[in-house]
Short mmCIF file of C-alpha atoms and ligand atoms in Angstrom, two decimals:
data_model
loop_
_atom_site.label_atom_id
_atom_site.label_comp_id
_atom_site.label_asym_id
_atom_site.label_seq_id
_atom_site.Cartn_x
_atom_site.Cartn_y
_atom_site.Cartn_z
CA MET A 270 144.94 178.46 154.46
CA TRP A 271 144.33 178.20 150.72
CA PRO A 272 142.81 181.27 149.01
CA TYR A 273 139.21 180.67 147.97
CA TYR A 274 138.22 181.64 144.43
CA PRO A 275 134.74 180.16 143.98
CA GLU A 276 134.53 181.52 140.43
CA LEU A 277 137.30 179.05 139.44
CA LEU A 278 135.43 176.09 140.89
CA THR A 279 131.98 176.51 139.40
CA THR A 280 132.41 173.91 136.63
CA PRO A 281 132.18 170.31 137.83
CA VAL A 282 135.26 168.35 136.79
CA PRO A 283 136.26 164.67 136.73
CA ARG A 284 138.64 163.07 139.20
CA TYR A 285 140.86 161.94 136.31
CA THR A 286 141.59 158.44 137.54
CA SER A 287 141.88 157.95 133.81
CA TYR A 288 141.96 160.12 130.72
CA PRO A 289 139.75 159.87 128.78
CA THR A 290 137.40 159.38 131.72
CA ALA A 291 134.78 156.63 131.96
CA ALA A 292 132.15 159.23 131.02
CA GLU A 293 133.58 159.18 127.49
CA PHE A 294 133.34 155.39 127.09
CA HIS A 295 131.02 154.05 124.39
CA ASP A 296 129.90 150.65 123.24
CA SER A 297 131.84 150.50 119.98
CA VAL A 298 134.83 149.44 122.05
CA GLY A 299 134.51 146.14 123.90
CA GLU A 300 135.50 142.51 123.74
CA GLU A 301 137.36 142.72 120.43
CA GLN A 302 139.61 145.56 121.60
CA GLN A 303 140.07 143.83 124.95
CA ARG A 304 141.31 140.71 123.16
CA ALA A 305 143.65 142.80 121.00
CA GLY A 306 144.92 144.55 124.14
CA LEU A 307 145.78 141.21 125.73
CA GLN A 308 147.54 140.09 122.57
CA GLU A 309 149.70 143.20 122.59
CA VAL A 310 151.07 142.50 126.06
CA THR A 311 154.74 141.56 125.72
CA ALA A 312 156.42 138.56 127.34
CA GLU A 313 158.05 140.26 130.32
CA GLU A 314 155.74 143.25 130.64
CA PRO A 315 154.79 144.05 134.24
CA LEU A 316 151.04 143.75 134.77
CA SER A 317 148.75 145.03 137.47
CA LEU A 318 145.54 143.09 138.19
CA TYR A 319 142.45 144.58 139.79
CA ILE A 320 139.74 142.21 141.02
CA HIS A 321 136.30 143.67 141.70
CA ILE A 322 133.97 142.12 144.28
CA PRO A 323 130.70 144.06 143.84
CA TYR A 324 129.08 143.10 147.13
CA CYS A 325 128.89 144.54 150.63
CA ARG A 326 127.27 143.37 153.85
CA GLU A 327 125.54 146.73 154.26
CA ILE A 328 125.14 149.50 151.73
CA CYS A 329 126.24 152.97 152.81
CA TRP A 330 124.00 155.77 151.67
CA TYR A 331 126.75 157.93 150.18
CA CYS A 332 128.45 155.18 148.18
CA GLY A 333 129.00 155.65 144.45
CA CYS A 334 130.67 152.26 143.88
CA ASN A 335 129.22 149.51 141.74
CA THR A 336 128.10 147.29 144.62
CA GLY A 337 125.02 145.55 145.97
CA ALA A 338 123.94 143.78 149.14
CA ALA A 339 125.53 140.38 149.65
CA ASN A 340 122.36 138.98 151.12
CA ARG A 341 122.44 135.58 149.41
CA ALA A 342 125.40 133.21 149.67
CA GLN A 343 124.32 131.56 146.41
CA ARG A 344 124.60 134.87 144.53
CA LEU A 345 128.12 135.44 145.81
CA GLY A 346 129.12 131.87 144.99
CA ASN A 347 127.81 132.21 141.43
CA TYR A 348 129.68 135.48 140.99
CA LEU A 349 132.95 133.96 142.16
CA GLN A 350 132.47 131.06 139.80
CA ARG A 351 132.09 133.46 136.86
CA LEU A 352 135.05 135.51 138.07
CA SER A 353 137.11 132.37 138.05
CA GLN A 354 136.01 131.68 134.46
CA GLU A 355 136.93 135.21 133.48
CA ILE A 356 140.39 134.75 135.00
CA ASP A 357 140.87 131.71 132.76
CA LEU A 358 139.61 133.56 129.67
CA VAL A 359 141.96 136.49 130.24
CA ALA A 360 144.87 134.16 130.97
CA GLU A 361 144.14 132.34 127.70
CA GLY A 362 144.25 135.69 125.90
CA LEU A 363 147.66 136.43 127.40
CA GLU A 364 149.07 133.01 126.46
CA GLY A 365 151.66 133.21 129.21
CA ARG A 366 152.82 136.75 128.39
CA GLY A 367 153.17 139.41 131.07
CA ARG A 368 154.43 139.22 134.66
CA VAL A 369 151.96 140.15 137.37
CA THR A 370 153.63 142.45 139.88
CA ARG A 371 150.50 143.83 141.59
CA ILE A 372 147.16 142.35 142.56
CA ALA A 373 144.52 144.64 144.11
CA PHE A 374 141.19 143.42 145.46
CA GLY A 375 138.50 146.09 145.65
CA GLY A 376 134.79 146.58 145.46
CA GLY A 377 132.41 146.64 147.12
CA SER A 378 134.02 144.90 150.01
CA PRO A 379 136.30 141.94 149.25
CA ASN A 380 135.79 140.74 152.82
CA THR A 381 132.16 139.89 152.11
CA ILE A 382 133.42 136.63 150.64
CA ALA A 383 134.39 133.78 152.95
CA PRO A 384 138.08 133.29 153.84
CA GLU A 385 138.14 129.97 151.94
CA GLN A 386 136.69 131.70 148.89
CA PHE A 387 139.44 134.31 149.11
CA ASP A 388 142.05 131.52 149.34
CA GLU A 389 140.57 129.93 146.26
CA LEU A 390 140.49 133.20 144.33
CA VAL A 391 144.13 133.97 145.12
CA GLY A 392 145.10 130.41 144.21
CA ARG A 393 143.30 130.74 140.91
CA LEU A 394 145.08 133.99 140.08
CA ARG A 395 148.47 132.53 140.97
CA SER A 396 147.94 129.46 138.82
CA ALA A 397 146.41 131.28 135.82
CA PHE A 398 148.94 134.13 135.58
CA SER A 399 152.67 134.39 135.93
CA VAL A 400 152.80 136.18 139.30
CA THR A 401 156.26 137.37 140.37
CA SER A 402 157.58 136.18 143.74
CA ASN A 403 157.68 139.75 145.06
CA ALA A 404 154.27 140.81 143.71
CA ILE A 405 152.47 143.28 145.99
CA LEU A 406 148.96 142.26 147.03
CA SER A 407 146.51 144.83 148.41
CA VAL A 408 142.90 144.71 149.56
CA GLU A 409 140.06 147.05 150.48
CA ILE A 410 138.43 146.13 153.76
CA ASP A 411 135.12 147.04 155.36
CA PRO A 412 135.96 147.02 159.08
CA ARG A 413 132.39 145.97 159.87
CA GLY A 414 132.41 142.19 159.86
CA PHE A 415 136.17 141.91 159.33
CA ASP A 416 137.29 139.04 161.50
CA ALA A 417 140.23 136.84 162.45
CA GLY A 418 139.23 134.26 159.82
CA PHE A 419 139.57 136.73 156.96
CA ALA A 420 142.73 138.22 158.48
CA ALA A 421 144.25 134.73 158.44
CA ALA A 422 143.32 134.40 154.74
CA LEU A 423 145.10 137.71 154.05
CA ALA A 424 148.19 136.38 155.82
CA ARG A 425 148.09 133.13 153.81
CA ALA A 426 147.81 135.11 150.58
CA GLY A 427 150.70 137.41 151.52
CA VAL A 428 148.65 140.62 151.42
CA SER A 429 150.88 143.45 152.62
CA ARG A 430 148.72 146.50 151.91
CA ALA A 431 145.16 147.27 152.95
CA SER A 432 142.75 150.14 152.80
CA LEU A 433 140.07 150.54 155.46
CA GLY A 434 136.81 152.31 154.76
CA VAL A 435 136.62 154.70 157.72
CA GLN A 436 135.14 157.96 156.30
CA THR A 437 134.48 159.57 159.72
CA PHE A 438 134.70 158.67 163.39
CA ASP A 439 131.96 161.11 164.38
CA PRO A 440 128.84 159.15 165.48
CA ARG A 441 126.39 161.87 164.34
CA VAL A 442 127.95 162.04 160.91
CA GLN A 443 128.04 158.24 160.71
CA ALA A 444 124.30 158.14 161.42
CA ALA A 445 123.70 160.78 158.74
CA ILE A 446 125.49 158.69 156.07
CA GLY A 447 124.15 155.29 157.07
CA ARG A 448 127.45 153.80 158.18
CA ILE A 449 127.69 153.07 161.88
CA GLN A 450 131.07 151.82 163.04
CA PRO A 451 132.38 152.68 166.49
CA PRO A 452 136.11 153.46 166.87
CA GLU A 453 136.57 150.09 168.58
CA THR A 454 135.56 148.38 165.31
CA ILE A 455 138.30 150.24 163.44
CA GLU A 456 140.82 149.60 166.19
CA HIS A 457 140.00 145.89 166.14
CA ALA A 458 140.39 145.78 162.33
CA VAL A 459 143.73 147.61 162.54
CA GLY A 460 145.01 145.07 165.08
CA LEU A 461 143.94 142.13 162.91
CA LEU A 462 145.46 143.64 159.76
CA ARG A 463 148.77 144.35 161.47
CA SER A 464 148.94 140.82 162.85
CA SER A 465 148.16 139.40 159.39
CA GLY A 466 151.25 141.11 157.96
CA VAL A 467 149.87 144.37 156.54
CA THR A 468 152.69 146.92 156.57
CA SER A 469 151.02 149.71 154.62
CA LEU A 470 147.58 150.60 155.90
CA ASN A 471 145.41 153.30 154.35
CA PHE A 472 142.32 154.89 155.87
CA ASP A 473 139.74 156.35 153.48
CA LEU A 474 138.31 159.50 155.07
CA MET A 475 135.81 162.07 153.80
CA TYR A 476 135.02 165.74 154.18
CA GLY A 477 131.87 167.55 153.10
CA LEU A 478 129.61 164.99 154.76
CA PRO A 479 126.23 165.90 156.30
CA LEU A 480 126.55 167.42 159.80
CA GLN A 481 130.33 167.36 159.45
CA ASN A 482 132.08 170.42 160.83
CA GLU A 483 135.70 171.31 161.41
CA ALA A 484 135.76 169.77 164.88
CA ALA A 485 134.34 166.47 163.58
CA LEU A 486 136.87 166.38 160.75
CA HIS A 487 139.75 167.20 163.06
CA GLY A 488 138.67 164.42 165.42
CA SER A 489 138.72 161.89 162.56
CA LEU A 490 142.14 163.01 161.32
CA ALA A 491 143.66 162.91 164.80
CA LEU A 492 142.21 159.48 165.64
CA SER A 493 143.39 158.07 162.29
CA GLN A 494 146.89 159.24 163.13
CA GLN A 495 146.62 157.84 166.64
CA LEU A 496 145.55 154.44 165.31
CA GLY A 497 148.71 154.32 163.21
CA ALA A 498 147.46 154.64 159.63
CA ASP A 499 150.35 154.79 157.13
CA ARG A 500 148.33 156.55 154.47
CA LEU A 501 145.22 158.69 154.41
CA ALA A 502 142.99 159.43 151.43
CA VAL A 503 140.75 162.41 152.22
CA PHE A 504 137.98 162.58 149.63
CA GLY A 505 135.30 165.24 149.21
CA TYR A 506 131.80 163.76 149.36
CA ALA A 507 129.98 164.35 146.05
CA HIS A 508 126.21 164.57 146.51
CA VAL A 509 124.67 163.55 143.17
CA PRO A 510 121.39 161.74 144.02
CA HIS A 511 120.20 162.13 140.41
CA LEU A 512 123.06 159.81 139.42
CA ILE A 513 123.31 157.69 142.59
CA PRO A 514 119.78 157.03 143.88
CA ARG A 515 120.95 155.58 147.22
CA GLN A 516 122.18 159.07 148.13
CA ARG A 517 118.53 160.22 148.34
CA ARG A 518 118.57 158.94 151.92
CA ILE A 519 121.04 161.68 152.82
CA ASP A 520 119.53 164.92 154.10
CA ALA A 521 120.83 167.47 151.60
CA THR A 522 120.00 170.32 153.99
CA ALA A 523 122.62 168.99 156.43
CA LEU A 524 125.45 169.17 153.88
CA PRO A 525 128.11 171.84 154.30
CA GLY A 526 128.02 174.53 151.62
CA ALA A 527 130.78 175.03 149.05
CA PRO A 528 132.82 177.51 151.17
CA ASP A 529 132.71 175.13 154.16
CA ARG A 530 133.74 172.19 152.00
CA PHE A 531 136.67 174.20 150.70
CA GLN A 532 137.57 175.15 154.25
CA GLN A 533 137.46 171.50 155.36
CA ALA A 534 139.70 170.34 152.50
CA GLY A 535 142.19 173.07 153.43
CA GLN A 536 141.93 172.26 157.12
CA ALA A 537 142.77 168.58 156.46
CA HIS A 538 145.74 169.52 154.28
CA GLU A 539 147.08 172.06 156.76
CA TRP A 540 146.71 169.85 159.82
CA LEU A 541 148.15 166.72 158.22
CA THR A 542 151.14 168.42 156.60
CA GLY A 543 151.74 170.20 159.91
CA GLN A 544 151.91 166.78 161.54
CA GLY A 545 154.56 165.62 159.06
CA TRP A 546 152.37 163.78 156.57
CA ILE A 547 153.64 163.95 152.97
CA PRO A 548 150.93 165.23 150.58
CA VAL A 549 150.55 163.06 147.48
CA GLY A 550 148.52 164.47 144.62
CA PHE A 551 145.50 166.48 145.70
CA ASP A 552 143.91 164.18 148.29
CA HIS A 553 146.36 161.51 149.50
CA PHE A 554 148.79 161.74 152.41
CA ALA A 555 151.55 159.31 153.30
CA GLY A 556 153.55 158.78 156.47
CA GLU A 557 157.22 159.42 155.77
CA HIS A 558 158.14 155.70 155.94
CA ASP A 559 155.36 154.53 153.63
CA PRO A 560 156.31 153.43 150.08
CA LEU A 561 153.96 156.09 148.68
CA ALA A 562 156.01 158.81 150.41
CA ALA A 563 159.17 157.36 148.83
CA ALA A 564 157.42 157.38 145.44
CA ALA A 565 156.50 161.04 145.99
CA ARG A 566 160.07 161.96 146.91
CA GLU A 567 161.39 160.11 143.84
CA LYS A 568 158.69 161.48 141.52
CA ARG A 569 157.34 158.00 140.80
CA VAL A 570 153.71 158.61 141.80
CA ARG A 571 151.18 157.55 139.18
CA ARG A 572 147.43 157.98 138.96
CA ASN A 573 145.21 155.02 138.16
CA PHE A 574 141.67 153.86 138.87
CA GLN A 575 142.52 153.44 142.55
CA GLY A 576 143.87 156.95 142.99
CA PHE A 577 147.46 158.08 143.54
CA THR A 578 149.76 155.07 143.61
CA ASP A 579 153.33 153.82 143.43
CA ASP A 580 152.22 151.11 140.97
CA PRO A 581 154.41 151.68 137.88
CA CYS A 582 152.48 149.35 135.52
CA ASP A 583 151.17 150.84 132.29
CA THR A 584 148.92 147.86 131.60
CA LEU A 585 146.15 147.27 134.13
CA ILE A 586 143.82 144.31 133.80
CA GLY A 587 140.46 144.63 135.53
CA LEU A 588 138.59 141.44 136.40
CA GLY A 589 135.00 141.27 137.60
CA ALA A 590 131.83 143.22 136.88
CA SER A 591 132.47 146.88 135.97
CA ALA A 592 136.27 146.54 136.27
CA ILE A 593 138.26 148.67 133.83
CA SER A 594 141.38 147.58 131.95
CA ARG A 595 143.99 149.92 130.56
CA PHE A 596 145.88 148.67 127.53
CA ALA A 597 148.35 150.47 125.28
CA ALA A 598 145.67 151.37 122.72
CA CYS A 599 142.39 151.43 124.65
CA LEU A 600 140.50 151.53 127.92
CA VAL A 601 137.85 148.81 128.27
CA GLN A 602 135.22 148.38 130.96
CA ASN A 603 133.58 145.07 131.80
CA GLU A 604 129.81 144.73 131.88
CA ARG A 605 128.61 146.52 135.03
CA ASN A 606 125.60 144.39 135.80
CA SER A 607 126.68 141.24 137.68
CA GLY A 608 123.98 139.10 136.06
CA ARG A 609 124.85 140.12 132.51
CA TYR A 610 128.56 139.91 133.35
CA GLY A 611 128.01 136.30 134.46
CA MET A 612 126.08 135.47 131.29
CA LYS A 613 128.78 136.88 129.05
CA VAL A 614 131.60 135.06 130.80
CA GLY A 615 129.43 131.92 130.94
CA MET A 616 129.37 132.00 127.13
CA ALA A 617 133.19 132.05 127.14
CA GLN A 618 133.31 135.71 126.08
CA LEU A 619 135.56 138.38 127.53
CA ALA A 620 133.44 140.75 129.63
CA GLY A 621 134.40 144.11 128.04
CA VAL A 622 131.37 146.01 126.73
CA ARG A 623 132.40 149.65 126.57
CA GLY A 624 135.50 151.74 126.43
CA ILE A 625 137.48 154.08 124.28
CA ALA A 626 140.44 153.86 121.92
CA THR A 627 143.52 155.73 123.07
CA PRO A 628 145.61 156.63 120.02
CA PRO A 629 149.09 158.08 120.72
CA ARG A 630 147.79 161.69 120.86
CA GLU A 631 145.34 160.73 123.64
CA VAL A 632 148.01 158.75 125.51
CA MET A 633 150.22 161.85 125.37
CA ARG A 634 147.39 164.01 126.75
CA SER A 635 146.75 161.43 129.43
CA HIS A 636 150.42 161.58 130.49
CA PHE A 637 150.25 165.39 130.71
CA ILE A 638 147.18 165.26 132.95
CA GLU A 639 148.66 162.51 135.09
CA HIS A 640 151.95 164.36 135.44
CA LEU A 641 150.23 167.59 136.36
CA LEU A 642 148.12 165.92 139.06
CA CYS A 643 150.94 163.77 140.44
CA HIS A 644 153.89 166.14 140.21
CA GLY A 645 152.39 169.58 139.77
CA ARG A 646 153.93 170.23 136.37
CA ALA A 647 153.59 169.19 132.75
CA HIS A 648 155.49 170.02 129.56
CA LEU A 649 152.86 171.00 127.02
CA HIS A 650 155.17 171.79 124.14
CA TYR A 651 153.75 169.00 121.95
CA LEU A 652 150.11 169.56 122.85
CA PRO A 653 148.40 170.69 119.62
CA ASP A 654 145.91 172.94 121.45
CA ARG A 655 148.43 174.44 123.88
CA MET A 656 147.48 177.98 122.88
CA ARG A 657 143.86 177.29 123.82
CA VAL A 658 144.96 175.75 127.13
CA ARG A 659 147.04 178.79 127.94
CA LYS A 660 144.11 181.08 127.26
CA VAL A 661 141.67 179.01 129.34
CA LEU A 662 144.12 179.00 132.25
CA GLN A 663 144.68 182.76 132.23
CA PRO A 664 142.32 183.34 135.23
CA PHE A 665 144.37 180.83 137.27
CA LYS A 666 147.57 182.60 136.24
CA GLU A 667 146.18 186.01 137.18
CA ARG A 668 145.53 184.73 140.70
CA GLY A 669 149.04 183.34 141.03
CA LEU A 670 147.92 179.70 141.10
CA ILE A 671 149.95 178.61 138.07
CA SER A 672 153.00 179.77 136.19
CA TRP A 673 154.55 179.01 132.81
CA ASP A 674 158.18 178.33 132.08
CA HIS A 675 158.08 178.41 128.29
CA TRP A 676 155.59 175.58 127.71
CA GLU A 677 155.94 173.94 131.10
CA LEU A 678 152.80 174.43 133.14
CA ARG A 679 153.51 174.56 136.88
CA LEU A 680 151.09 174.49 139.77
CA GLY A 681 151.84 176.97 142.52
CA PRO A 682 151.86 176.07 146.23
CA GLU A 683 148.25 177.17 146.67
CA ALA A 684 146.91 175.48 143.53
CA LEU A 685 146.12 172.04 144.99
CA PRO A 686 142.37 172.56 145.47
CA TYR A 687 142.24 173.81 141.87
CA ALA A 688 144.41 171.04 140.40
CA ARG A 689 141.54 169.07 138.84
CA SER A 690 140.02 172.24 137.38
CA ILE A 691 143.39 173.17 135.91
CA ALA A 692 143.85 169.66 134.51
CA ALA A 693 140.39 169.93 132.94
CA ALA A 694 141.72 172.70 130.71
CA LEU A 695 143.80 170.01 128.98
CA ASP A 696 140.71 167.86 128.45
CA PRO A 697 138.84 168.65 125.22
CA TRP A 698 135.93 166.43 126.33
CA ARG A 699 135.27 168.59 129.36
CA VAL A 700 132.95 171.10 127.77
CA ALA A 701 130.64 168.42 126.43
CA SER A 702 130.73 166.32 129.57
CA SER A 703 130.91 168.79 132.45
CA VAL A 704 127.36 168.24 133.68
CA ARG A 705 128.11 164.60 134.44
CA PHE A 706 130.62 165.31 137.15
CA SER A 707 130.10 166.25 140.72
CA SER A 708 132.01 169.15 142.11
CA ALA A 709 135.35 170.77 141.68
CA VAL A 710 136.53 170.40 145.31
S1 SF4 B 1051 131.20 149.35 152.39
FE1 SF4 B 1051 132.30 150.61 150.91
S2 SF4 B 1051 131.77 149.83 148.89
FE2 SF4 B 1051 130.29 148.98 150.37
S3 SF4 B 1051 128.55 150.38 150.28
FE3 SF4 B 1051 129.86 151.08 151.96
S4 SF4 B 1051 131.24 152.58 150.99
FE4 SF4 B 1051 130.28 151.40 149.34
#
């Protein structure tokens, strides 16, 4: 089991799905920079699209995503109409440049829309952008309400990867987080996804949930394996009701304490690796035949807004309310509020409203953080503040969690639960922004 040094985990740190993180975005970057980013895309550059559907049939109490209840068909229809307009606006900005090699649908729950609406959306994307014949399509699915009709739409679209929101199989824990879904619901969804042509299936799981103990976590891991998941993402639940009001419904007194959370993260890692799962980054696991395991073996894993991935694209284009795009010189986030997003797009404007410029020195820092989290090492020779970083990381070195080979920073075998905290030493924004993040493990 991993050694527990609580004194190294006291400062909340970001998850670093980007650097700089979204907490550093400001409103002096927006539509103009987004347009410039699109113009800088080169003719044959591989592009990754992310399409955000900010609606769910039911809202889970723990959820930190930008999503709302899909209780009115009209609302959903209007949103999709605006999304379609945004697709056209972005395609106009690209003027035929770029080759789309990945399309990911997330949310929210993309399966809140009707199968015909999904067909239409995919058709729109394929006609607006130059999508390569072997592009990989992936989708996030809420197993509740996932049916044969939507599975058939996935098959028509050629979706080969899916991620199921599972979180836990334990009925008591499910009740405590406001997400009831019996194992049969998951099993049914798995069967439908497999028959629709999904070859890489991820389960999102969580530890640190209310009433969750080691037995409950073990049960969820074992059942996920039994149901044939190809990948598992095991996230720590972050209880921040001051930032996410819907979490106020969760009984904070039922949450495991920090030492138990740490124990659960270690338990998941130990059990899964013992069963032959390949660890990827600090919270993903891949079956040995999954493409993510191959990427890990070949040191091709990247980190983007969706977590650890084998997507090699540098340029990511986010479509839909709150979606984030990554261009060579900036990160830009679309308007979060669906109503205001619709109004902006309705006026034929790109939807970017906040973001941050990423000059070469920040891109370099971003690569260091990404490399450290994905591959456990980073060459810091060209980092201007490397002396400061070395000093800040001394407590980690003294405990044997990291080592230095000249200016190469290396994570030790027991450093995984500390990886984000170690990466934060490379992040000059961290001191100013630390209070905005949740927890270190
Ligand atoms: S289904 Fe997923 S996105 Fe929707 S509220 Fe639940 S956790 Fe959030």
